[in-house]
Amino acid sequence: MNVPIFRVLLIEDSPVDARLIEIVLSDAKNADFEIVRAERLAKGMETLEQGVFDLVLLDLSLPDSLGMETFERLYERASHVPIVILSGINDEELAIRAVQKGAQDYLVKSADNEQVLARALQYAIERFRASETLRQREEHLRLLTEQLPCVFWTTDNNLVFTSSSGADKLGLDLLPQLVVGRSLYQYFATDDPELTVIAAHRKAAGGNSQTFDMRWRERHYHVHVEPFHEKNGRVVGTIGVALDVTDQMQAKIALEVTRQVQQGLLPKKSPESAVFDIAGASYPADEAGGDFFTYIPWPDGALGVAVCDVGGHGLGPAMLMAQTRAYLRAMAQTTDDLGRILTLVNRFLCSDGGEQRLVSLFFAKFIANDRVLHYAGAGHLAHLLRTDGTHYLLKPAEIPLNIDDDARFAEYVVALEEGDIVVLYTDGIVECAKENGEQYGTDRMLNTVRSVSNLPACEIRDHLFREVRGFSSIPGQQDDMTAVVVKVRGIE
C-alpha cells in the first residue's frame, strides 16, 4: 500500500527527545516521516529557507529562544508551513494562545502523546492544506470581485439577502450592511415591474439556473443566478452575480453606428462609363474598419477613384477614415491637381491634433477622352497590368498622410490602352497569411487578376476576393480588405 511521505523539520535541542520522536514516527503505519533536525531556532529558520518541508515540529525551549517568542519568531518567517508545538510544559492557556496565533496544534511531551504523535502531525498537515486551499480560493474570489465590475450575492429560499459583495465599486446601494436580512422584493418590485429578477431567483431556488440581461438604474447588467446547494445537495438558497456591461453596450452601439455610417459612405454602385469598366468592394475585419474607397466625378467627365487604408481597425481608424474621405472630396472641388489635393488633405489631418495614425492613400483620375491615368499617392501602391503580360508599378510618394504637415505630393500621368487593368488595393489583400506565415503577396494577386483578365471588372474583383479568402487557413479575416478594379474597354 502506498503511504504519503512527509518531510518534517524538527527543531529540538534535546538529543534524547529528538531520538524518541524519530523512533515514534518511524513506527507510523499510515505515513512515512522524513526527519531533518535543527538544535537551535536560528538554524531551524535557516534550514527552512533552504528546503521544502510539510511541517515544522517545534520545541519552545531552545538555547537561543524561549516560550511563545520562539513560535512567534518562527511563524513570522514560516507562516506558509504548518507548525506543531511539542513542549514539555502542560499549560492550557499557553496552548490556546499558540493556536490563536497560528499554530496547528500544541502537544505535550508525554508517553501518552507518543502514541498519537504521528496521527496528530498528519492531521495538522491535512488541516493546514485544506485551510490553505480555502484561503487561496477566497483570495481568488476577492481579487475577482475587486477587479471585475460585478456584484456577488446570496439569498435564502425566501429570497432574503444573506450576503453581498462588490456593490461599492459600482456605486450601488446593495452594500452588505444595507441588504443582508432584507428581501429582494424591497429592491426590485418597483424598479423591475416585470419582476424578471424575482422570477429568476424563484426558479434558481427551485433548482434551475437562470441567465438574463437587465437594465437597472440607468446601467446594463448581465446576470446569472444559480441554486445554492449544501453538501448533501439540498438547495438552501440562491447565489448570483451581476456583471456591469454598460461600457460594452455603449461601445457596441457606437461601433454599430460607426459601421452604419461607414457603409453609408461607401459607393452603392459603380459609376457608368463607356470607356472604363469599374468595380470595387471593401470588407472590414471588425464592425468598424479603417479602409475605404470612393468615386469622385469631375465636371469635365473625368472620374476619380481613391483607395485608403488607415492604420489598425476598429472605431478610431473608422472615424479617421470618414474624416479623410470628407477632406478628400472637399479638396477635389477646389483643384484638378491630385498632388495638390493630397497635400491639402495631409495638412488638414496633421492640424487636427488627433491620434497620429498612418493614413496611406492612392488617388487616381481616369480621363475618358484621352485614355489617360493621372495619379498621386501617399505611401500606397497600385498596379497597371498591360495586355502584353507586363505590368507597371504605380509608385508615388512613400510617406503616408498624417505624419508630416510639410509633406508635398506630386501628380503623375500614364497612358492607357484597350484591355489594360488598373488594380487599386489595400495591404489586407497581399498580407493575408497562412498559419505558417506565408503571405498571399503581390505576385500572386497580379497573377490572379491576369488569369481572369477577359472577364468584366466585377467578376475579376469577386474572383480576387474568393482566392484571397481561400488562401488563408487562419479562421476569420485578419485585416480590412479593399480593392477597386478598373478595366479599359474597347472602342465601340
Short mmCIF file of C-alpha atoms in Angstrom, two decimals:
data_model
loop_
_atom_site.label_atom_id
_atom_site.label_comp_id
_atom_site.label_asym_id
_atom_site.label_seq_id
_atom_site.Cartn_x
_atom_site.Cartn_y
_atom_site.Cartn_z
CA MET A 1 0.00 0.00 0.00
CA ASN A 2 1.32 3.43 -0.95
CA VAL A 3 1.51 5.81 2.01
CA PRO A 4 2.20 9.54 1.93
CA ILE A 5 5.72 10.76 2.67
CA PHE A 6 6.01 13.88 4.82
CA ARG A 7 9.17 15.90 5.28
CA VAL A 8 9.34 17.26 8.84
CA LEU A 9 11.71 19.86 10.27
CA LEU A 10 12.26 19.04 13.95
CA ILE A 11 13.60 21.99 15.97
CA GLU A 12 14.63 20.34 19.22
CA ASP A 13 17.80 20.80 21.30
CA SER A 14 17.44 17.62 23.39
CA PRO A 15 19.10 14.64 21.66
CA VAL A 16 17.10 12.24 23.82
CA ASP A 17 13.74 13.81 22.96
CA ALA A 18 14.73 14.09 19.31
CA ARG A 19 15.70 10.42 19.13
CA LEU A 20 12.48 9.38 20.83
CA ILE A 21 10.41 11.40 18.34
CA GLU A 22 12.28 9.84 15.41
CA ILE A 23 11.59 6.34 16.77
CA VAL A 24 7.90 7.06 17.34
CA LEU A 25 7.41 8.49 13.86
CA SER A 26 9.35 5.67 12.21
CA ASP A 27 6.75 3.24 13.58
CA ALA A 28 3.83 5.12 12.00
CA LYS A 29 1.71 2.87 9.79
CA ASN A 30 -0.25 5.36 7.67
CA ALA A 31 2.60 7.68 6.68
CA ASP A 32 6.36 7.89 6.32
CA PHE A 33 8.14 10.79 8.01
CA GLU A 34 11.49 12.09 6.81
CA ILE A 35 13.04 13.99 9.74
CA VAL A 36 15.53 16.86 9.45
CA ARG A 37 16.71 18.19 12.82
CA ALA A 38 17.94 21.59 13.97
CA GLU A 39 19.07 22.22 17.57
CA ARG A 40 18.53 25.99 17.59
CA LEU A 41 15.82 28.29 16.30
CA ALA A 42 18.23 30.26 14.11
CA LYS A 43 19.47 27.06 12.48
CA GLY A 44 15.90 25.87 12.03
CA MET A 45 14.87 29.05 10.22
CA GLU A 46 17.96 28.82 8.03
CA THR A 47 17.17 25.18 7.19
CA LEU A 48 13.57 26.09 6.42
CA GLU A 49 14.66 28.69 3.89
CA GLN A 50 16.92 26.19 2.13
CA GLY A 51 14.46 23.33 1.75
CA VAL A 52 10.81 22.36 1.37
CA PHE A 53 9.00 20.90 4.38
CA ASP A 54 5.48 19.67 5.00
CA LEU A 55 5.55 20.54 8.71
CA VAL A 56 7.67 22.02 11.49
CA LEU A 57 7.70 20.31 14.89
CA LEU A 58 8.85 22.94 17.38
CA ASP A 59 10.09 22.86 20.97
CA LEU A 60 9.52 26.22 22.70
CA SER A 61 12.55 25.94 24.99
CA LEU A 62 15.69 26.31 22.89
CA PRO A 63 19.18 27.64 23.64
CA ASP A 64 18.54 30.79 21.57
CA SER A 65 14.83 31.33 22.26
CA LEU A 66 12.25 30.62 24.96
CA GLY A 67 8.46 30.48 25.28
CA MET A 68 5.93 31.93 22.88
CA GLU A 69 8.58 34.20 21.42
CA THR A 70 10.06 31.06 19.84
CA PHE A 71 6.85 30.33 17.96
CA GLU A 72 6.22 33.96 17.04
CA ARG A 73 9.69 34.40 15.54
CA LEU A 74 9.33 31.21 13.52
CA TYR A 75 5.76 31.93 12.41
CA GLU A 76 6.79 35.36 11.15
CA ARG A 77 9.26 33.68 8.80
CA ALA A 78 7.33 30.48 8.02
CA SER A 79 3.59 31.08 8.02
CA HIS A 80 3.44 29.06 4.78
CA VAL A 81 4.27 25.83 6.66
CA PRO A 82 2.10 24.21 9.37
CA ILE A 83 3.75 24.43 12.80
CA VAL A 84 3.02 22.00 15.63
CA ILE A 85 4.39 22.84 19.07
CA LEU A 86 5.77 19.92 21.10
CA SER A 87 6.52 21.22 24.58
CA GLY A 88 7.37 19.85 27.98
CA ILE A 89 5.08 22.50 29.55
CA ASN A 90 1.49 21.40 30.12
CA ASP A 91 -0.10 24.86 30.05
CA GLU A 92 -3.64 25.04 28.65
CA GLU A 93 -3.64 28.84 28.46
CA LEU A 94 -0.35 28.79 26.56
CA ALA A 95 -1.71 26.14 24.20
CA ILE A 96 -4.80 28.25 23.42
CA ARG A 97 -2.67 31.34 22.78
CA ALA A 98 -0.42 29.36 20.43
CA VAL A 99 -3.32 28.05 18.36
CA GLN A 100 -4.90 31.51 18.24
CA LYS A 101 -1.64 32.92 16.90
CA GLY A 102 -1.42 30.33 14.12
CA ALA A 103 -0.06 27.04 15.49
CA GLN A 104 -1.78 23.97 14.09
CA ASP A 105 -1.58 22.12 17.41
CA TYR A 106 0.03 22.16 20.85
CA LEU A 107 1.20 18.77 22.12
CA VAL A 108 2.76 17.97 25.48
CA LYS A 109 5.74 15.65 25.63
CA SER A 110 4.48 12.53 27.39
CA ALA A 111 4.31 8.79 26.92
CA ASP A 112 0.58 9.07 26.20
CA ASN A 113 1.08 11.56 23.39
CA GLU A 114 3.79 9.44 21.80
CA GLN A 115 1.07 7.05 20.65
CA VAL A 116 -0.88 9.76 18.81
CA LEU A 117 2.00 11.93 17.61
CA ALA A 118 2.10 10.59 14.04
CA ARG A 119 -1.65 10.93 13.65
CA ALA A 120 -1.62 14.45 15.10
CA LEU A 121 1.10 15.54 12.67
CA GLN A 122 -0.72 14.04 9.70
CA TYR A 123 -3.98 15.73 10.71
CA ALA A 124 -2.13 19.03 11.13
CA ILE A 125 -0.69 18.79 7.62
CA GLU A 126 -4.04 17.89 6.05
CA ARG A 127 -5.86 20.58 8.04
CA PHE A 128 -3.33 23.22 7.01
CA ARG A 129 -3.51 22.21 3.35
CA ALA A 130 -7.29 22.34 3.41
CA SER A 131 -7.30 25.78 5.03
CA GLU A 132 -4.64 26.99 2.59
CA THR A 133 -6.73 25.80 -0.36
CA LEU A 134 -9.74 27.60 1.08
CA ARG A 135 -7.67 30.73 1.68
CA GLN A 136 -6.42 30.70 -1.89
CA ARG A 137 -9.95 30.29 -3.21
CA GLU A 138 -11.18 33.13 -1.04
CA GLU A 139 -8.27 35.30 -2.19
CA HIS A 140 -9.05 34.43 -5.79
CA LEU A 141 -12.69 35.38 -5.24
CA ARG A 142 -11.64 38.60 -3.51
CA LEU A 143 -9.37 39.55 -6.40
CA LEU A 144 -12.12 38.65 -8.83
CA THR A 145 -14.65 40.87 -7.10
CA GLU A 146 -12.11 43.69 -6.82
CA GLN A 147 -11.05 43.61 -10.46
CA LEU A 148 -14.33 42.87 -12.22
CA PRO A 149 -17.21 45.34 -12.43
CA CYS A 150 -19.61 42.90 -10.80
CA VAL A 151 -21.72 42.25 -7.71
CA PHE A 152 -21.97 38.89 -5.91
CA TRP A 153 -24.79 38.00 -3.51
CA THR A 154 -26.58 35.09 -1.87
CA THR A 155 -30.15 34.67 -0.63
CA ASP A 156 -32.08 32.07 1.30
CA ASN A 157 -35.06 30.25 -0.19
CA ASN A 158 -37.34 33.11 0.85
CA LEU A 159 -35.24 35.45 -1.34
CA VAL A 160 -33.82 37.30 1.65
CA PHE A 161 -30.24 38.54 1.19
CA THR A 162 -27.68 36.61 3.24
CA SER A 163 -24.54 38.24 1.77
CA SER A 164 -23.37 40.80 -0.78
CA SER A 165 -20.00 41.98 -2.12
CA GLY A 166 -18.68 44.25 -4.84
CA ALA A 167 -21.54 46.76 -4.82
CA ASP A 168 -19.34 49.56 -3.50
CA LYS A 169 -17.20 49.51 -6.68
CA LEU A 170 -20.26 50.11 -8.83
CA GLY A 171 -21.74 52.80 -6.61
CA LEU A 172 -24.80 50.67 -5.81
CA ASP A 173 -26.67 50.67 -2.51
CA LEU A 174 -26.55 46.86 -2.27
CA LEU A 175 -23.92 47.01 0.48
CA PRO A 176 -23.94 44.12 2.98
CA GLN A 177 -24.89 46.34 5.91
CA LEU A 178 -27.90 47.59 3.96
CA VAL A 179 -29.26 44.46 2.28
CA VAL A 180 -28.47 41.44 4.48
CA GLY A 181 -31.69 40.38 6.16
CA ARG A 182 -33.87 42.25 3.65
CA SER A 183 -35.94 40.81 0.80
CA LEU A 184 -35.24 41.17 -2.93
CA TYR A 185 -38.79 42.49 -3.24
CA GLN A 186 -37.79 45.64 -1.37
CA TYR A 187 -35.30 46.48 -4.12
CA PHE A 188 -36.73 45.11 -7.35
CA ALA A 189 -40.53 45.05 -7.06
CA THR A 190 -40.66 48.76 -8.04
CA ASP A 191 -37.54 49.11 -10.19
CA ASP A 192 -38.28 45.89 -12.08
CA PRO A 193 -42.05 45.97 -12.86
CA GLU A 194 -41.86 42.74 -14.89
CA LEU A 195 -40.29 41.02 -11.86
CA THR A 196 -37.53 39.50 -14.02
CA VAL A 197 -35.11 39.40 -11.09
CA ILE A 198 -37.67 37.93 -8.68
CA ALA A 199 -38.77 35.27 -11.17
CA ALA A 200 -35.18 34.25 -11.90
CA HIS A 201 -34.38 33.84 -8.19
CA ARG A 202 -37.56 31.81 -7.63
CA LYS A 203 -36.54 29.43 -10.40
CA ALA A 204 -32.98 29.22 -9.03
CA ALA A 205 -34.35 28.45 -5.56
CA GLY A 206 -36.29 25.67 -7.26
CA GLY A 207 -33.08 24.21 -8.66
CA ASN A 208 -32.85 25.81 -12.12
CA SER A 209 -30.03 28.17 -13.16
CA GLN A 210 -31.07 31.43 -14.82
CA THR A 211 -29.22 33.90 -17.07
CA PHE A 212 -30.64 37.19 -18.31
CA ASP A 213 -29.81 40.79 -19.20
CA MET A 214 -31.42 43.73 -17.49
CA ARG A 215 -31.27 47.49 -17.21
CA TRP A 216 -31.37 48.81 -13.65
CA ARG A 217 -30.89 52.39 -12.54
CA GLU A 218 -29.52 53.56 -15.91
CA ARG A 219 -26.95 50.75 -16.13
CA HIS A 220 -26.89 47.49 -18.10
CA TYR A 221 -26.14 44.17 -16.36
CA HIS A 222 -25.59 40.57 -17.42
CA VAL A 223 -26.99 38.45 -14.57
CA HIS A 224 -26.57 34.79 -13.67
CA VAL A 225 -28.35 33.12 -10.72
CA GLU A 226 -27.59 29.58 -9.50
CA PRO A 227 -29.16 27.31 -6.87
CA PHE A 228 -27.08 27.39 -3.66
CA HIS A 229 -26.56 23.77 -2.54
CA GLU A 230 -25.50 22.31 0.78
CA LYS A 231 -23.01 19.42 0.78
CA ASN A 232 -25.91 16.96 0.78
CA GLY A 233 -27.26 18.55 -2.40
CA ARG A 234 -30.23 20.30 -0.80
CA VAL A 235 -30.98 23.76 -2.20
CA VAL A 236 -30.84 26.29 0.63
CA GLY A 237 -30.99 29.49 -1.40
CA THR A 238 -29.51 31.22 -4.42
CA ILE A 239 -26.15 32.67 -5.41
CA GLY A 240 -25.97 35.36 -8.07
CA VAL A 241 -23.55 37.55 -9.96
CA ALA A 242 -24.31 40.68 -11.99
CA LEU A 243 -21.66 41.97 -14.40
CA ASP A 244 -21.89 45.63 -15.36
CA VAL A 245 -21.78 45.63 -19.17
CA THR A 246 -22.81 49.25 -19.67
CA ASP A 247 -19.50 50.27 -21.22
CA GLN A 248 -19.52 47.27 -23.55
CA MET A 249 -23.11 48.01 -24.55
CA GLN A 250 -22.29 51.63 -25.27
CA ALA A 251 -19.19 50.62 -27.23
CA LYS A 252 -21.24 48.10 -29.19
CA ILE A 253 -23.83 50.75 -30.01
CA ALA A 254 -21.08 53.19 -31.01
CA LEU A 255 -19.49 50.57 -33.27
CA GLU A 256 -22.81 49.76 -34.87
CA VAL A 257 -23.49 53.43 -35.52
CA THR A 258 -19.99 53.81 -36.96
CA ARG A 259 -20.47 50.73 -39.13
CA GLN A 260 -23.72 52.10 -40.48
CA VAL A 261 -22.10 55.47 -41.17
CA GLN A 262 -19.20 53.73 -42.92
CA GLN A 263 -21.44 51.61 -45.08
CA GLY A 264 -23.35 54.75 -45.96
CA LEU A 265 -20.14 56.41 -47.13
CA LEU A 266 -19.09 53.56 -49.43
CA PRO A 267 -20.32 53.70 -53.04
CA LYS A 268 -23.67 51.97 -53.59
CA LYS A 269 -22.84 51.16 -57.20
CA SER A 270 -20.06 51.56 -59.72
CA PRO A 271 -20.01 54.63 -61.97
CA GLU A 272 -21.09 54.14 -65.57
CA SER A 273 -18.54 54.85 -68.28
CA ALA A 274 -18.29 54.00 -71.94
CA VAL A 275 -14.50 53.75 -71.64
CA PHE A 276 -13.87 52.31 -68.16
CA ASP A 277 -15.38 49.20 -66.54
CA ILE A 278 -15.11 49.79 -62.77
CA ALA A 279 -15.88 47.58 -59.74
CA GLY A 280 -14.85 47.95 -56.11
CA ALA A 281 -15.58 46.42 -52.70
CA SER A 282 -14.43 46.81 -49.10
CA TYR A 283 -14.65 44.20 -46.32
CA PRO A 284 -13.75 45.34 -42.78
CA ALA A 285 -12.15 42.91 -40.32
CA ASP A 286 -14.20 44.40 -37.46
CA GLU A 287 -17.57 46.12 -37.18
CA ALA A 288 -15.76 49.36 -37.98
CA GLY A 289 -12.87 49.19 -40.41
CA GLY A 290 -10.17 51.62 -41.46
CA ASP A 291 -10.34 51.04 -45.23
CA PHE A 292 -12.44 52.93 -47.72
CA PHE A 293 -12.76 53.57 -51.43
CA THR A 294 -14.72 56.29 -53.14
CA TYR A 295 -15.57 57.60 -56.59
CA ILE A 296 -15.32 61.34 -57.31
CA PRO A 297 -16.71 62.66 -60.62
CA TRP A 298 -15.29 65.87 -62.13
CA PRO A 299 -17.44 68.28 -64.16
CA ASP A 300 -15.33 67.67 -67.28
CA GLY A 301 -16.25 63.97 -67.28
CA ALA A 302 -13.10 62.69 -65.59
CA LEU A 303 -13.58 60.13 -62.85
CA GLY A 304 -11.63 60.00 -59.60
CA VAL A 305 -11.05 56.74 -57.73
CA ALA A 306 -9.45 56.69 -54.27
CA VAL A 307 -8.44 53.78 -52.04
CA CYS A 308 -7.32 54.45 -48.47
CA ASP A 309 -6.03 52.41 -45.52
CA VAL A 310 -5.94 53.87 -42.02
CA GLY A 311 -3.56 52.06 -39.63
CA GLY A 312 -5.34 49.48 -37.47
CA HIS A 313 -9.04 48.67 -37.48
CA GLY A 314 -11.87 49.47 -35.13
CA LEU A 315 -13.64 52.61 -34.00
CA GLY A 316 -10.66 55.01 -34.00
CA PRO A 317 -9.43 54.19 -37.52
CA ALA A 318 -13.01 54.23 -38.80
CA MET A 319 -13.57 57.77 -37.58
CA LEU A 320 -10.28 58.90 -39.13
CA MET A 321 -11.29 57.18 -42.36
CA ALA A 322 -14.52 59.17 -42.51
CA GLN A 323 -12.60 62.37 -41.81
CA THR A 324 -10.06 61.65 -44.57
CA ARG A 325 -12.80 60.88 -47.07
CA ALA A 326 -14.57 64.14 -46.28
CA TYR A 327 -11.38 66.19 -46.73
CA LEU A 328 -10.55 64.39 -49.97
CA ARG A 329 -13.93 65.02 -51.58
CA ALA A 330 -13.95 68.64 -50.41
CA MET A 331 -10.47 69.40 -51.77
CA ALA A 332 -11.32 67.73 -55.09
CA GLN A 333 -13.82 70.54 -55.63
CA THR A 334 -11.07 73.17 -55.40
CA THR A 335 -8.43 71.88 -57.84
CA ASP A 336 -7.80 69.28 -60.57
CA ASP A 337 -4.22 68.61 -59.41
CA LEU A 338 -4.18 65.33 -57.47
CA GLY A 339 -0.85 66.10 -55.81
CA ARG A 340 -2.20 69.42 -54.59
CA ILE A 341 -5.33 67.69 -53.27
CA LEU A 342 -3.29 65.20 -51.19
CA THR A 343 -1.03 67.98 -49.92
CA LEU A 344 -4.06 69.89 -48.62
CA VAL A 345 -5.70 66.78 -47.14
CA ASN A 346 -2.46 65.94 -45.32
CA ARG A 347 -2.21 69.46 -43.94
CA PHE A 348 -5.75 69.31 -42.57
CA LEU A 349 -5.23 65.88 -40.96
CA CYS A 350 -1.98 66.94 -39.27
CA SER A 351 -3.52 70.15 -37.95
CA ASP A 352 -6.44 68.35 -36.29
CA GLY A 353 -4.21 67.20 -33.44
CA GLY A 354 -5.92 63.82 -33.15
CA GLU A 355 -4.38 60.38 -32.80
CA GLN A 356 -1.38 60.06 -35.12
CA ARG A 357 -2.27 57.04 -37.22
CA LEU A 358 -0.73 56.34 -40.60
CA VAL A 359 -3.08 57.07 -43.49
CA SER A 360 -1.96 55.58 -46.81
CA LEU A 361 -3.94 56.64 -49.87
CA PHE A 362 -3.87 56.20 -53.64
CA PHE A 363 -5.83 58.67 -55.74
CA ALA A 364 -6.39 58.09 -59.47
CA LYS A 365 -8.18 60.18 -62.09
CA PHE A 366 -9.27 58.47 -65.31
CA ILE A 367 -9.65 60.72 -68.38
CA ALA A 368 -12.03 59.02 -70.80
CA ASN A 369 -11.44 61.17 -73.90
CA ASP A 370 -7.67 60.70 -73.92
CA ARG A 371 -7.50 57.31 -72.11
CA VAL A 372 -5.04 58.77 -69.66
CA LEU A 373 -4.50 57.97 -65.99
CA HIS A 374 -3.43 60.75 -63.60
CA TYR A 375 -2.45 59.57 -60.15
CA ALA A 376 -0.92 60.63 -56.84
CA GLY A 377 -0.37 58.70 -53.69
CA ALA A 378 0.83 58.76 -50.13
CA GLY A 379 2.55 55.55 -49.05
CA HIS A 380 0.20 53.47 -51.17
CA LEU A 381 0.78 51.44 -54.34
CA ALA A 382 -1.33 50.44 -57.31
CA HIS A 383 -0.62 48.31 -60.38
CA LEU A 384 -1.30 48.66 -64.09
CA LEU A 385 -1.50 45.34 -65.97
CA ARG A 386 -0.85 45.60 -69.71
CA THR A 387 -2.41 43.31 -72.29
CA ASP A 388 1.04 42.09 -73.38
CA GLY A 389 1.57 40.45 -69.96
CA THR A 390 3.74 43.17 -68.46
CA HIS A 391 2.73 45.31 -65.52
CA TYR A 392 3.55 48.82 -64.45
CA LEU A 393 4.03 49.70 -60.77
CA LEU A 394 2.28 52.95 -59.92
CA LYS A 395 4.56 54.05 -57.09
CA PRO A 396 4.11 57.64 -55.90
CA ALA A 397 5.33 59.27 -52.66
CA GLU A 398 6.40 56.81 -49.94
CA ILE A 399 5.34 58.94 -46.96
CA PRO A 400 1.74 58.40 -45.76
CA LEU A 401 -0.62 61.17 -44.76
CA ASN A 402 -0.97 62.45 -41.19
CA ILE A 403 2.79 62.31 -40.43
CA ASP A 404 4.46 65.49 -41.70
CA ASP A 405 2.35 68.61 -42.25
CA ASP A 406 5.02 69.97 -44.62
CA ALA A 407 4.91 66.94 -46.92
CA ARG A 408 4.35 67.65 -50.62
CA PHE A 409 2.77 65.22 -53.06
CA ALA A 410 3.07 65.17 -56.86
CA GLU A 411 0.80 64.07 -59.69
CA TYR A 412 1.94 61.54 -62.31
CA VAL A 413 0.49 60.62 -65.72
CA VAL A 414 0.44 57.37 -67.69
CA ALA A 415 -1.29 56.49 -70.97
CA LEU A 416 -3.79 53.63 -71.07
CA GLU A 417 -4.69 51.16 -73.82
CA GLU A 418 -7.64 48.92 -74.54
CA GLY A 419 -7.66 45.88 -72.20
CA ASP A 420 -5.39 47.45 -69.58
CA ILE A 421 -6.39 46.78 -65.98
CA VAL A 422 -5.62 49.06 -63.03
CA VAL A 423 -5.78 47.43 -59.58
CA LEU A 424 -6.06 49.65 -56.50
CA TYR A 425 -5.95 47.70 -53.23
CA THR A 426 -5.10 47.78 -49.53
CA ASP A 427 -2.49 45.64 -47.78
CA GLY A 428 -5.11 43.38 -46.19
CA ILE A 429 -5.13 41.51 -49.51
CA VAL A 430 -1.42 40.99 -50.13
CA GLU A 431 -0.63 40.45 -46.42
CA CYS A 432 -3.32 37.83 -45.89
CA ALA A 433 -1.35 34.91 -44.42
CA LYS A 434 -1.43 31.21 -43.70
CA GLU A 435 -0.64 29.84 -40.25
CA ASN A 436 2.97 29.25 -41.32
CA GLY A 437 3.34 32.97 -42.09
CA GLU A 438 3.28 32.69 -45.89
CA GLN A 439 1.53 35.75 -47.34
CA TYR A 440 -0.71 35.98 -50.39
CA GLY A 441 1.70 38.53 -51.84
CA THR A 442 1.69 40.98 -54.73
CA ASP A 443 2.79 38.49 -57.41
CA ARG A 444 0.00 36.06 -56.54
CA MET A 445 -2.53 38.92 -56.59
CA LEU A 446 -1.39 40.08 -60.04
CA ASN A 447 -1.42 36.53 -61.42
CA THR A 448 -4.93 36.03 -60.05
CA VAL A 449 -6.16 39.16 -61.82
CA ARG A 450 -4.32 38.28 -65.03
CA SER A 451 -5.83 34.77 -65.08
CA VAL A 452 -9.34 36.22 -65.45
CA SER A 453 -8.48 39.42 -67.32
CA ASN A 454 -11.00 38.57 -70.05
CA LEU A 455 -13.89 38.88 -67.56
CA PRO A 456 -15.79 42.05 -66.58
CA ALA A 457 -14.32 44.12 -63.74
CA CYS A 458 -16.93 42.97 -61.19
CA GLU A 459 -16.10 39.30 -61.84
CA ILE A 460 -12.36 39.98 -61.63
CA ARG A 461 -12.94 41.69 -58.26
CA ASP A 462 -15.09 38.85 -56.90
CA HIS A 463 -12.62 36.20 -58.09
CA LEU A 464 -9.76 38.02 -56.36
CA PHE A 465 -11.56 38.13 -53.01
CA ARG A 466 -12.51 34.45 -53.27
CA GLU A 467 -8.92 33.47 -53.95
CA VAL A 468 -7.58 35.55 -51.06
CA ARG A 469 -10.08 34.08 -48.58
CA GLY A 470 -9.37 30.57 -49.81
CA PHE A 471 -5.62 31.08 -49.42
CA SER A 472 -5.60 31.74 -45.67
CA SER A 473 -6.01 28.82 -43.27
CA ILE A 474 -6.49 31.17 -40.30
CA PRO A 475 -10.15 31.49 -39.18
CA GLY A 476 -11.67 34.92 -39.59
CA GLN A 477 -10.44 37.93 -41.51
CA GLN A 478 -7.09 39.26 -40.30
CA ASP A 479 -7.30 42.79 -41.70
CA ASP A 480 -9.59 45.09 -43.65
CA MET A 481 -9.55 44.26 -47.38
CA THR A 482 -10.40 46.70 -50.16
CA ALA A 483 -9.90 46.52 -53.92
CA VAL A 484 -11.03 48.50 -56.96
CA VAL A 485 -10.56 47.06 -60.44
CA VAL A 486 -10.66 49.42 -63.45
CA LYS A 487 -10.60 47.84 -66.91
CA VAL A 488 -10.18 49.87 -70.11
CA ARG A 489 -12.95 48.99 -72.57
CA GLY A 490 -12.56 48.70 -76.33
CA ILE A 491 -13.77 51.41 -78.69
CA GLU A 492 -17.34 50.73 -79.75
#
